[in-house]
Coordinates of C-alpha atoms and ligand atoms in Angstrom, one line a residue:
X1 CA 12.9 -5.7 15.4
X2 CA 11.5 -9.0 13.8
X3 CA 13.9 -11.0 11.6
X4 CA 12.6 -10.7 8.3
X5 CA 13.4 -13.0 4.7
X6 CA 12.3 -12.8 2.1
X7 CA 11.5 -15.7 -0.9
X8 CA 11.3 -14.7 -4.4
X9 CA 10.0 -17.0 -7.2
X10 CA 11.5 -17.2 -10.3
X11 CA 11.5 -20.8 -10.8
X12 CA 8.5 -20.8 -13.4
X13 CA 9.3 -20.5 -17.2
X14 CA 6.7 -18.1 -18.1
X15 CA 4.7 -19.9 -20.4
X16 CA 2.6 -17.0 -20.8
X17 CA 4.7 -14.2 -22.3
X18 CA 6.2 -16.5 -24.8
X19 CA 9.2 -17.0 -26.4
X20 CA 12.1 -18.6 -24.9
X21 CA 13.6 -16.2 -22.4
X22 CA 11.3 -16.7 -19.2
X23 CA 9.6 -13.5 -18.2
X24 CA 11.7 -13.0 -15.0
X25 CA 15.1 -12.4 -17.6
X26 CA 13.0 -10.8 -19.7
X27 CA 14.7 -6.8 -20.5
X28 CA 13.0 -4.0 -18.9
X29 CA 14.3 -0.5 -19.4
X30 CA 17.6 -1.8 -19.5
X31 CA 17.9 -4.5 -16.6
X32 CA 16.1 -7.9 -15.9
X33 CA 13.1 -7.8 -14.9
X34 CA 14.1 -9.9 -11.4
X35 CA 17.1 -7.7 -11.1
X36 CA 14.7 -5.1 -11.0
X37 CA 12.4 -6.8 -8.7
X38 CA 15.2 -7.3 -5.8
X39 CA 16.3 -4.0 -6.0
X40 CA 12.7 -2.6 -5.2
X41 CA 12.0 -5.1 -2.4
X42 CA 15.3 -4.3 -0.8
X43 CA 15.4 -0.5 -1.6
X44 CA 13.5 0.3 1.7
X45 CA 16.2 -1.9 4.0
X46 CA 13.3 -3.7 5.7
X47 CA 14.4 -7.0 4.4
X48 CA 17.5 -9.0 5.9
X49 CA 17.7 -11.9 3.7
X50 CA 16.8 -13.2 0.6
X51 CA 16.1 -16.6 -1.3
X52 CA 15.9 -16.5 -4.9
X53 CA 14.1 -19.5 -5.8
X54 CA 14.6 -20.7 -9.3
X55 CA 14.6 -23.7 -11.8
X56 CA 17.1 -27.0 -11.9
X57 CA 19.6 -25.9 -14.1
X58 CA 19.3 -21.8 -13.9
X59 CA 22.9 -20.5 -14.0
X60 CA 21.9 -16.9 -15.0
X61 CA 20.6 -16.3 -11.4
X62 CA 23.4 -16.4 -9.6
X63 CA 25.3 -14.3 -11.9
X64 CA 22.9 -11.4 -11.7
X65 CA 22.3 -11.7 -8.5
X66 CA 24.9 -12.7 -6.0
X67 CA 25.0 -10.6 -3.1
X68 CA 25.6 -10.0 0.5
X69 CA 22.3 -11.6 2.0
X70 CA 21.3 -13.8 -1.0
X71 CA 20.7 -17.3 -1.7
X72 CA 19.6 -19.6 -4.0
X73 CA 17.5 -22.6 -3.8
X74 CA 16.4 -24.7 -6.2
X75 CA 12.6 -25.1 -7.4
X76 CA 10.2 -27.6 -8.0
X77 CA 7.7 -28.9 -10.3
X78 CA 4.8 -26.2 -9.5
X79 CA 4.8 -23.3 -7.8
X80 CA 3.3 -24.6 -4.6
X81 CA 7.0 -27.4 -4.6
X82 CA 9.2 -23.8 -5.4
X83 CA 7.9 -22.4 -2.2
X84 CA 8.6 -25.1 0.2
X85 CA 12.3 -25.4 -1.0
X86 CA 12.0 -21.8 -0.5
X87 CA 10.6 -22.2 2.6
X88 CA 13.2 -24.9 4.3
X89 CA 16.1 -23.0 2.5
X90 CA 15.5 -20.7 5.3
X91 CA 15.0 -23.2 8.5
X92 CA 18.6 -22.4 9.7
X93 CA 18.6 -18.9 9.9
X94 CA 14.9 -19.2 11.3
X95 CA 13.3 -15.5 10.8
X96 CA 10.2 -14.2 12.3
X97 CA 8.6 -13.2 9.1
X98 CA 8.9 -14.2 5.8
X99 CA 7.7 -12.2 2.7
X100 CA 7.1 -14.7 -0.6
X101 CA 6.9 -12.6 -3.6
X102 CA 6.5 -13.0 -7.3
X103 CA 9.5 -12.6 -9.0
X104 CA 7.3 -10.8 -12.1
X105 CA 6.3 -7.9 -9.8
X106 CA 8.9 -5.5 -10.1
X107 CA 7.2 -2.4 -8.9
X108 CA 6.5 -3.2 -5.4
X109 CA 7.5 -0.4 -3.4
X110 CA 8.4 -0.3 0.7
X111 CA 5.3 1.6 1.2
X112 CA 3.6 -1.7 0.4
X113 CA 5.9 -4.1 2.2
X114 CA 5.4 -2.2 5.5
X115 CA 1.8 -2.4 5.5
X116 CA 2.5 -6.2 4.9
X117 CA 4.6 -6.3 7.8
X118 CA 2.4 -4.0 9.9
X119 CA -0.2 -6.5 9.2
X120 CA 2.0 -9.2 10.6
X121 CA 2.1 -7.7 14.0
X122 CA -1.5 -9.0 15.0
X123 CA -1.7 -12.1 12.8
X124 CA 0.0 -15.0 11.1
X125 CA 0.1 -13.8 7.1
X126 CA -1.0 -11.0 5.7
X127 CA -2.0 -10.0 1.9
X128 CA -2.3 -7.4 0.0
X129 CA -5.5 -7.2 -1.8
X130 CA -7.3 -4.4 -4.3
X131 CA -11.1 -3.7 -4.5
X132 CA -12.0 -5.0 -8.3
X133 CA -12.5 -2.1 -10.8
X134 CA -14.0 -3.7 -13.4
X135 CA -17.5 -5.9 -13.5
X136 CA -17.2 -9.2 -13.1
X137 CA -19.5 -11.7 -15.2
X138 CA -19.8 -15.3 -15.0
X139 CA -18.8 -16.8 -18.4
X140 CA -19.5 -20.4 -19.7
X141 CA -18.6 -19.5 -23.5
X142 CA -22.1 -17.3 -23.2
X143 CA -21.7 -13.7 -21.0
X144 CA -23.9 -15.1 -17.9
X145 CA -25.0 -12.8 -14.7
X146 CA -23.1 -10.3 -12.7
X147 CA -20.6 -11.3 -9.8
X148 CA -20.8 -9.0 -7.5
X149 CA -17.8 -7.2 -7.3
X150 CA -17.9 -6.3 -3.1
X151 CA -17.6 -9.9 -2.2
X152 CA -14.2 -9.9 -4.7
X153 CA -10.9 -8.7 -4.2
X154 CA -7.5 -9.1 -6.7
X155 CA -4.7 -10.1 -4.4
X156 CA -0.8 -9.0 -4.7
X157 CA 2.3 -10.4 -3.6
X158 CA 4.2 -10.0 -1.5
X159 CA 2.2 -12.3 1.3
X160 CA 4.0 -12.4 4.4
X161 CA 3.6 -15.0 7.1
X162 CA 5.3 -15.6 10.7
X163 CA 7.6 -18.6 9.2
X164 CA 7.3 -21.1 11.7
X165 CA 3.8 -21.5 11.1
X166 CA 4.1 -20.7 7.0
X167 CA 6.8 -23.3 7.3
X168 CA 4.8 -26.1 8.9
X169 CA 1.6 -25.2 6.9
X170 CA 3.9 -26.2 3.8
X171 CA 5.9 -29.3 4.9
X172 CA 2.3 -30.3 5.9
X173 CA 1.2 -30.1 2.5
X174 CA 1.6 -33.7 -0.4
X175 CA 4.9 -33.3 -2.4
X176 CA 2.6 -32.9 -5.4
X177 CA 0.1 -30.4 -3.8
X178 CA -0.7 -27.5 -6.1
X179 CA -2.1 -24.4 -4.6
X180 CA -3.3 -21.2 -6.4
X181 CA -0.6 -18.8 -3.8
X182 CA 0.4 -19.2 -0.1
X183 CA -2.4 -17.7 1.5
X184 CA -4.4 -20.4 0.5
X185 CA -2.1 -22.5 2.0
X186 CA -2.3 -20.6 5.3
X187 CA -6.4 -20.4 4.8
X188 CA -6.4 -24.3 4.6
X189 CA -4.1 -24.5 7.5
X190 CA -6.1 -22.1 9.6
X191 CA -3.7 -19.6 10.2
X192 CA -5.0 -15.9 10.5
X193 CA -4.7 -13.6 8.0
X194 CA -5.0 -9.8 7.9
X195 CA -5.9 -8.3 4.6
X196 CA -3.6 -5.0 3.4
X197 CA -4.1 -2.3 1.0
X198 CA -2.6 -3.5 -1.8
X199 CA -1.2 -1.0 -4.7
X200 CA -2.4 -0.3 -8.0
X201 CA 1.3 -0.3 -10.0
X202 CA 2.7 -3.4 -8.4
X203 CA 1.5 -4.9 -11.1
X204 CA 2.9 -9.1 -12.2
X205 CA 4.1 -8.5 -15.8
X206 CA 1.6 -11.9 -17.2
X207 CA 0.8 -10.7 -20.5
X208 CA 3.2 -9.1 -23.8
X209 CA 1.5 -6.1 -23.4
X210 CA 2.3 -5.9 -19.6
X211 CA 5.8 -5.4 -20.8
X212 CA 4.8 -2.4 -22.7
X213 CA 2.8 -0.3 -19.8
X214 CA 5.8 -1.5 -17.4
X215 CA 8.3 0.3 -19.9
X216 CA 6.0 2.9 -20.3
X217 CA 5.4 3.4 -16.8
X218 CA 9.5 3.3 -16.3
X219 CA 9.7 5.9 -18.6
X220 CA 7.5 7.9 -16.5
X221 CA 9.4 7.7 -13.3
X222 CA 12.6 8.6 -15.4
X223 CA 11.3 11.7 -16.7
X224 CA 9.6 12.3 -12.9
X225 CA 13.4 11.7 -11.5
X226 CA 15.0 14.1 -14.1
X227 CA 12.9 16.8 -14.4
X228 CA 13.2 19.7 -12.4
X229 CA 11.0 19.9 -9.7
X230 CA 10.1 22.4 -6.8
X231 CA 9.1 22.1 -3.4
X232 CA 5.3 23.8 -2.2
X233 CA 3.8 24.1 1.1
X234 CA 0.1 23.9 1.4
X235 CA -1.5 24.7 4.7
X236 CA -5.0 23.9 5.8
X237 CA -7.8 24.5 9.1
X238 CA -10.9 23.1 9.8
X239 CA -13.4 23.6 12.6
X240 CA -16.0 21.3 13.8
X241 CA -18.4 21.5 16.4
X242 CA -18.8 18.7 19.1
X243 CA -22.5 17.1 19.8
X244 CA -23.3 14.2 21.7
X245 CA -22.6 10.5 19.9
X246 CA -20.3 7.5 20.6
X247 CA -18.1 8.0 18.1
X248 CA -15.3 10.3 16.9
X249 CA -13.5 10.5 13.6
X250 CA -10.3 11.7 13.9
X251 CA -7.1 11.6 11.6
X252 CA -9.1 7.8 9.9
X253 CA -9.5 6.8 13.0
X254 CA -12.5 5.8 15.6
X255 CA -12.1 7.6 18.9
X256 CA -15.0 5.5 21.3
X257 CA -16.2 8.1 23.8
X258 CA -19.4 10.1 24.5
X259 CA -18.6 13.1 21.8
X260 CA -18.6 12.8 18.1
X261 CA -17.8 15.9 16.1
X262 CA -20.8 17.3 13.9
X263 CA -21.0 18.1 10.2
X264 CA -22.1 16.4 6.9
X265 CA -19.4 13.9 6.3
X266 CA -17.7 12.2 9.3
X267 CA -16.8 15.8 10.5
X268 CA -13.0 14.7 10.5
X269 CA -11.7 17.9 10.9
X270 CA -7.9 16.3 11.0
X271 CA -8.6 14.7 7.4
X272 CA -10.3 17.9 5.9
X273 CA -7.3 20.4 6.8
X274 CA -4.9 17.9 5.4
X275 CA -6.9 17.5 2.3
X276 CA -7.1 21.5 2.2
X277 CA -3.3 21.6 3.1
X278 CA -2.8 19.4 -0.2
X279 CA -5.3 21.2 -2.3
X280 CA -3.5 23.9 -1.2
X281 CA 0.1 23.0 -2.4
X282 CA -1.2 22.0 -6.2
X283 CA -3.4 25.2 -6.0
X284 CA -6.4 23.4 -6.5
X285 CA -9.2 24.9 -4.3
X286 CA -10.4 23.8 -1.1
X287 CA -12.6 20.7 0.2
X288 CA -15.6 22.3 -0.3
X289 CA -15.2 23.1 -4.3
X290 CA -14.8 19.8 -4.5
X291 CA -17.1 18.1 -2.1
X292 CA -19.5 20.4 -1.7
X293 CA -21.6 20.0 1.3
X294 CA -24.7 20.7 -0.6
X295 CA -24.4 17.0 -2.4
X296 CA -26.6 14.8 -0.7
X297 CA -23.4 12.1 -1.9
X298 CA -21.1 13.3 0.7
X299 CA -23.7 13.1 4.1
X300 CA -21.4 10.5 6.2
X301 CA -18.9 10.1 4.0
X302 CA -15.6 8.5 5.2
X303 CA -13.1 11.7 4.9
X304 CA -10.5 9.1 3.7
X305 CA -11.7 9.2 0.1
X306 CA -11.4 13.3 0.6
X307 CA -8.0 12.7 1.3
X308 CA -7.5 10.1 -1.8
X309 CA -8.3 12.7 -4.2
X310 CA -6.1 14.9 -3.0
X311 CA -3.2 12.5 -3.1
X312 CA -4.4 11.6 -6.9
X313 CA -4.7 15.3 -7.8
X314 CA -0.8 15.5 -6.7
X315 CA -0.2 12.2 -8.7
X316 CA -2.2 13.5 -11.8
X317 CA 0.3 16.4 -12.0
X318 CA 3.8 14.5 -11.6
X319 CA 4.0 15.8 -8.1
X320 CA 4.8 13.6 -4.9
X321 CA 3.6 14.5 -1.7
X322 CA 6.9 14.8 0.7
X323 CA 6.0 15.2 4.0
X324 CA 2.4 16.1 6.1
X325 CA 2.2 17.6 9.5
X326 CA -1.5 17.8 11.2
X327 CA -1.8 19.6 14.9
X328 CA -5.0 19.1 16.3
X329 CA -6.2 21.6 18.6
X330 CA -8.7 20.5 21.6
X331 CA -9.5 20.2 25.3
X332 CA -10.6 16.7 24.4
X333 CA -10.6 14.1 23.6
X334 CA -7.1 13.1 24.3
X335 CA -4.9 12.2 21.4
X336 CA -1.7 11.0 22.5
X337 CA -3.3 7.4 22.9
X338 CA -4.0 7.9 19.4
X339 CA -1.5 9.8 17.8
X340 CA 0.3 6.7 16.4
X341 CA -2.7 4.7 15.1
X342 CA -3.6 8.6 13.2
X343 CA 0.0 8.7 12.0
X344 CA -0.3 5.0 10.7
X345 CA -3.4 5.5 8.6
X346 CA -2.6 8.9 6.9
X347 CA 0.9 6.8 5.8
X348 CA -1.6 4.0 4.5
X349 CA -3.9 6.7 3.1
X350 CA -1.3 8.5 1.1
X351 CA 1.3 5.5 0.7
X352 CA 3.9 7.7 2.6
X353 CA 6.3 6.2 4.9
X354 CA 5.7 6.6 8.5
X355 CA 8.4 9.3 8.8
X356 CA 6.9 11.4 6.7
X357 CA 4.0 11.8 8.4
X358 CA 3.4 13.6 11.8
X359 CA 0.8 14.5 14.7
X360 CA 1.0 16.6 16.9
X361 CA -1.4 18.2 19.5
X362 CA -1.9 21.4 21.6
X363 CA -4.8 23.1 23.9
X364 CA -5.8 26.5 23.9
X365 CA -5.2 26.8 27.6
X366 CA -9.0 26.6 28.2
X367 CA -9.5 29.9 26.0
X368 CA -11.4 30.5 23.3
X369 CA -14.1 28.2 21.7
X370 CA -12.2 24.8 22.4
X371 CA -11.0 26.0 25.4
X372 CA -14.5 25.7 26.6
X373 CA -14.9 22.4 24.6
X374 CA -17.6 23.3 22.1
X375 CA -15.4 22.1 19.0
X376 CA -12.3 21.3 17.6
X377 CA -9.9 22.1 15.4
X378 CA -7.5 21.1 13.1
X379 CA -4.6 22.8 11.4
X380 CA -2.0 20.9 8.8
X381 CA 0.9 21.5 6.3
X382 CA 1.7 19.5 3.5
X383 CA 4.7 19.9 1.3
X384 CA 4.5 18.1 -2.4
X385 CA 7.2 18.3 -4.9
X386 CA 6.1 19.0 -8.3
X387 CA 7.9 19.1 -12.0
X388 CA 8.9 22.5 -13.1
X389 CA 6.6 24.3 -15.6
X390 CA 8.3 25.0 -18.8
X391 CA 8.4 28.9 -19.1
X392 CA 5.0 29.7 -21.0
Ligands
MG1 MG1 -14.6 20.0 7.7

C-alpha cells in the first residue's frame, strides 16, 4: 500500500465571494466549509496524512482542525508559493503520493479520489478532468467564433502526483513563480500525467451563488439520508452472437483476440444485462425501450453511455445503486485475465467503490449454444436503494 498525503489549500483569502470571512470559513449547512472539505477527503480512509496549508496569521485553522494526522504549514504569496510550503512540509515523512486539493471543494467524494490514485499507478500525477457542457466562444468584448469544445476539458482537484517528483518539479520552480494549478507545473516539468473522470458535484464554491446550490444540494443529501428508503433487486440477460473480428467488448473493456461479439452497438452483452438489471430495479423497461436498435444513433455505440443512463435514471429518482454482480457465461474468451480491469471500469462507470462491484464467470460444460461457442451470455443483478413512496 502506497503512503499517501494529502495538501489542502486554504491559504487564499477568497477575493471572489466577498466579504470579509474567506470562503474556506465561510458557513455551509452548519459547519465550515474546509471543515467540511477534510471530512469528505478523509471519509473513505485512503488518506494517511494531511497538511492544511493556510495564510501567516490564521489561528482559526488549527482550532477547527487539529487532529490525529494533521498539520499545518504556513502559505505564501500566490498559490503556486502555498503549495511548495505544502510540499516541503511533508519532506520528512516522504509519502509516495500526494493529493493537493482545493480547500473550496467540499464535495469530493472517495469514489473520485481512487480513480486519482488508480491513475497514479502507471504515471507521475494524475487529474481529474470533465468534458465541457456548455459552447465555448472566443470573446474580445464582441461574441467571436466557436472553440471547439472536444479539444477542452474543465479540470478538478484533487491532482495527485508521486511526491518525489511533484516535490522537485516545485523547488525547481522561482520563489515568485505563479502557475494556474500543479499539473501545469508537472506539464512544464515533463512528468506524465494520466487524465481521470472527474465528477460533476465536486464542485469549488467561487461564486455567491455557488454557496446557494451547495446548500441546496446539502439539503438534498439530508433529505436522501433521512428518508426511508428500500432496497430492490434488478436482474438482467443478454445474448450475443460471436462473428469473426479483432476486437471484443466486454464489461467496458477491449478483449484483443480473433472473435468480436455481433449486434448493433458494441454487442457488450456484460454492459446490456447490467443496464437491464438496473432498469430493472427502478422498474423502468429494458435496454431496448430505451435504445432501440432500430435508431440508426445507436449502430456502434459504446455500451458505457447505456450504462450512464441507467445510473442517472437511479440518481433522478433519489435512489443509489448499492451493489452490482455480472456472471458471464462463455467457453471463451477467458475472463479471469480480465475480470479486474471489468470490475474497475463498471466502479468508474457508476462511481461505485470497487467492493461493490463483482465479476464472476462460468461455462456451460460445453452444452448448449455457448457450449459450442456460437455466443455469449451475460447474466447480472443490481440492487439500488430508493426513498420510500409516500402512501398515495
Ligand atoms: Mg445486447
Amino acid at each position: 500500500m502506497p503512503l499517501i498525503a494529502q495538501i489542502l489549500v486554504a491559504a487564499g483569502k477568497g477575493a471572489r465571494i466577498g466579504g470579509d470571512v474567506p470562503k474556506q470559513y465561510r458557513i455551509l449547512g452548519g459547519q465550515t466549509v474546509i471543515e467540511r472539505t477534510l471530512a469528505a477527503t478523509l471519509a473513505g480512509g485512503q488518506v494517511d496524512h494531511s497538511v492544511i496549508v493556510i495564510a501567516d496569521g490564521d489561528t482559526t485553522a488549527e482550532t477547527l482542525l487539529a487532529g490525529p494526522n494533521v498539520s499545518f504549514a504556513i502559505g505564501g504569496a500566490s498559490r503556486t508559493a502555498s503549495v511548495k510550503a505544502g510540499l516541503r512540509a511533508l519532506r520528512s515523512l516522504a509519502p509516495d503520493y500526494v493529493l493537493i486539493h482545493d480547500a473550496a471543494r467540499p464535495f469530493v467524494d472517495r469514489a473520485l479520489i481512487a480513480r486519482v490514485i488508480d491513475g497514479l499507478s502507471t504515471t507521475d500525477a494524475a487529474v481529474p478532468v470533465l468534458p465541457i457542457a456548455d459552447a465555448i466562444k472566443r470573446y474580445d468584448g464582441r461574441i467571436g467564433r466557436d472553440i471547439d469544445r472536444a479539444e477542452l476539458r474543465a479540470v478538478q482537484t484533487p491532482q495527485g502526483f508521486r511526491f518525489a517528483k511533484i516535490l522537485a518539479a516545485f523547488d525547481a520552480l522561482p520563489d515568485d513563480a505563479e502557475t494556474s494549478d500543479d499539473i501545469a507545473v508537472a506539464l512544464d516539468a515533463g512528468l506524465s500525467i494520466a487524465d481521470v473522470t472527474g465528477d460533476r458535484h465536486n464542485i469549488k464554491l467561487t461564486y455567491p451563488e455557488d454557496f446557494t446550490r451547495a446548500e441546496l444540494r446539502l439539503k438534498d443529501k439530508t433529505m436522501t439520508e433521512t428518508t426511508p428508503r428500500y432496497f430492490a433487486t434488478g436482474t438482467g440477460f443478454d445474448v450475443h452472437q460471436f462473428t469473426a473480428g479483432d476486437t471484443m467488448w466486454l464489461c467496458g473493456v477491449p478483449i484483443a483476440g480473433d472473435i468480436t461479439l455481433k449486434g448493433h452497438s458494441d454487442a457488450d452483452a456484460g454492459l446490456h444485462a447490467l443496464t437491464d438489471a438496473i432498469l430493472g430495479a427502478i422498474c423502468f423497461g429494458d435496454i431496448g425501450d430505451h435504445f432501440p436498435p432500430s435508431d440508426p444513433k445507436w449502430k456502434g455505440a459504446a455500451s458505457d453511455k447505456f450504462l450512464i443512463f441507467a445510473a442517472e435514471q437511479v440518481a433522478i429518482r433519489g435512489g443509489r445503486i448499492e451493489h452490482v454482480d455480472v456472471t458471464l457465461i462463455c467457453e471463451r474468451p477467458k475472463i479471469k485475465p480480465h475480470r479486474e480491469a471489468m470490475r474497475s471500469r463498471i466502479s468508474e462507470i457508476l462511481s461505485l467503490p470497487l467492493t461493490r462491484v463483482s465479476v464472476k464467470a462460468t461455462t456451460t460444460e460445453k452444452l448448449g449454444f455457448t457450449g459450442r461457442s456460437e455466443g455469449l451470455a451475460a447474466q447480472a443483478a443490481a440492487t439500488v436503494s430508493l426513498p420510500s413512496e409516500s402512501p398515495s
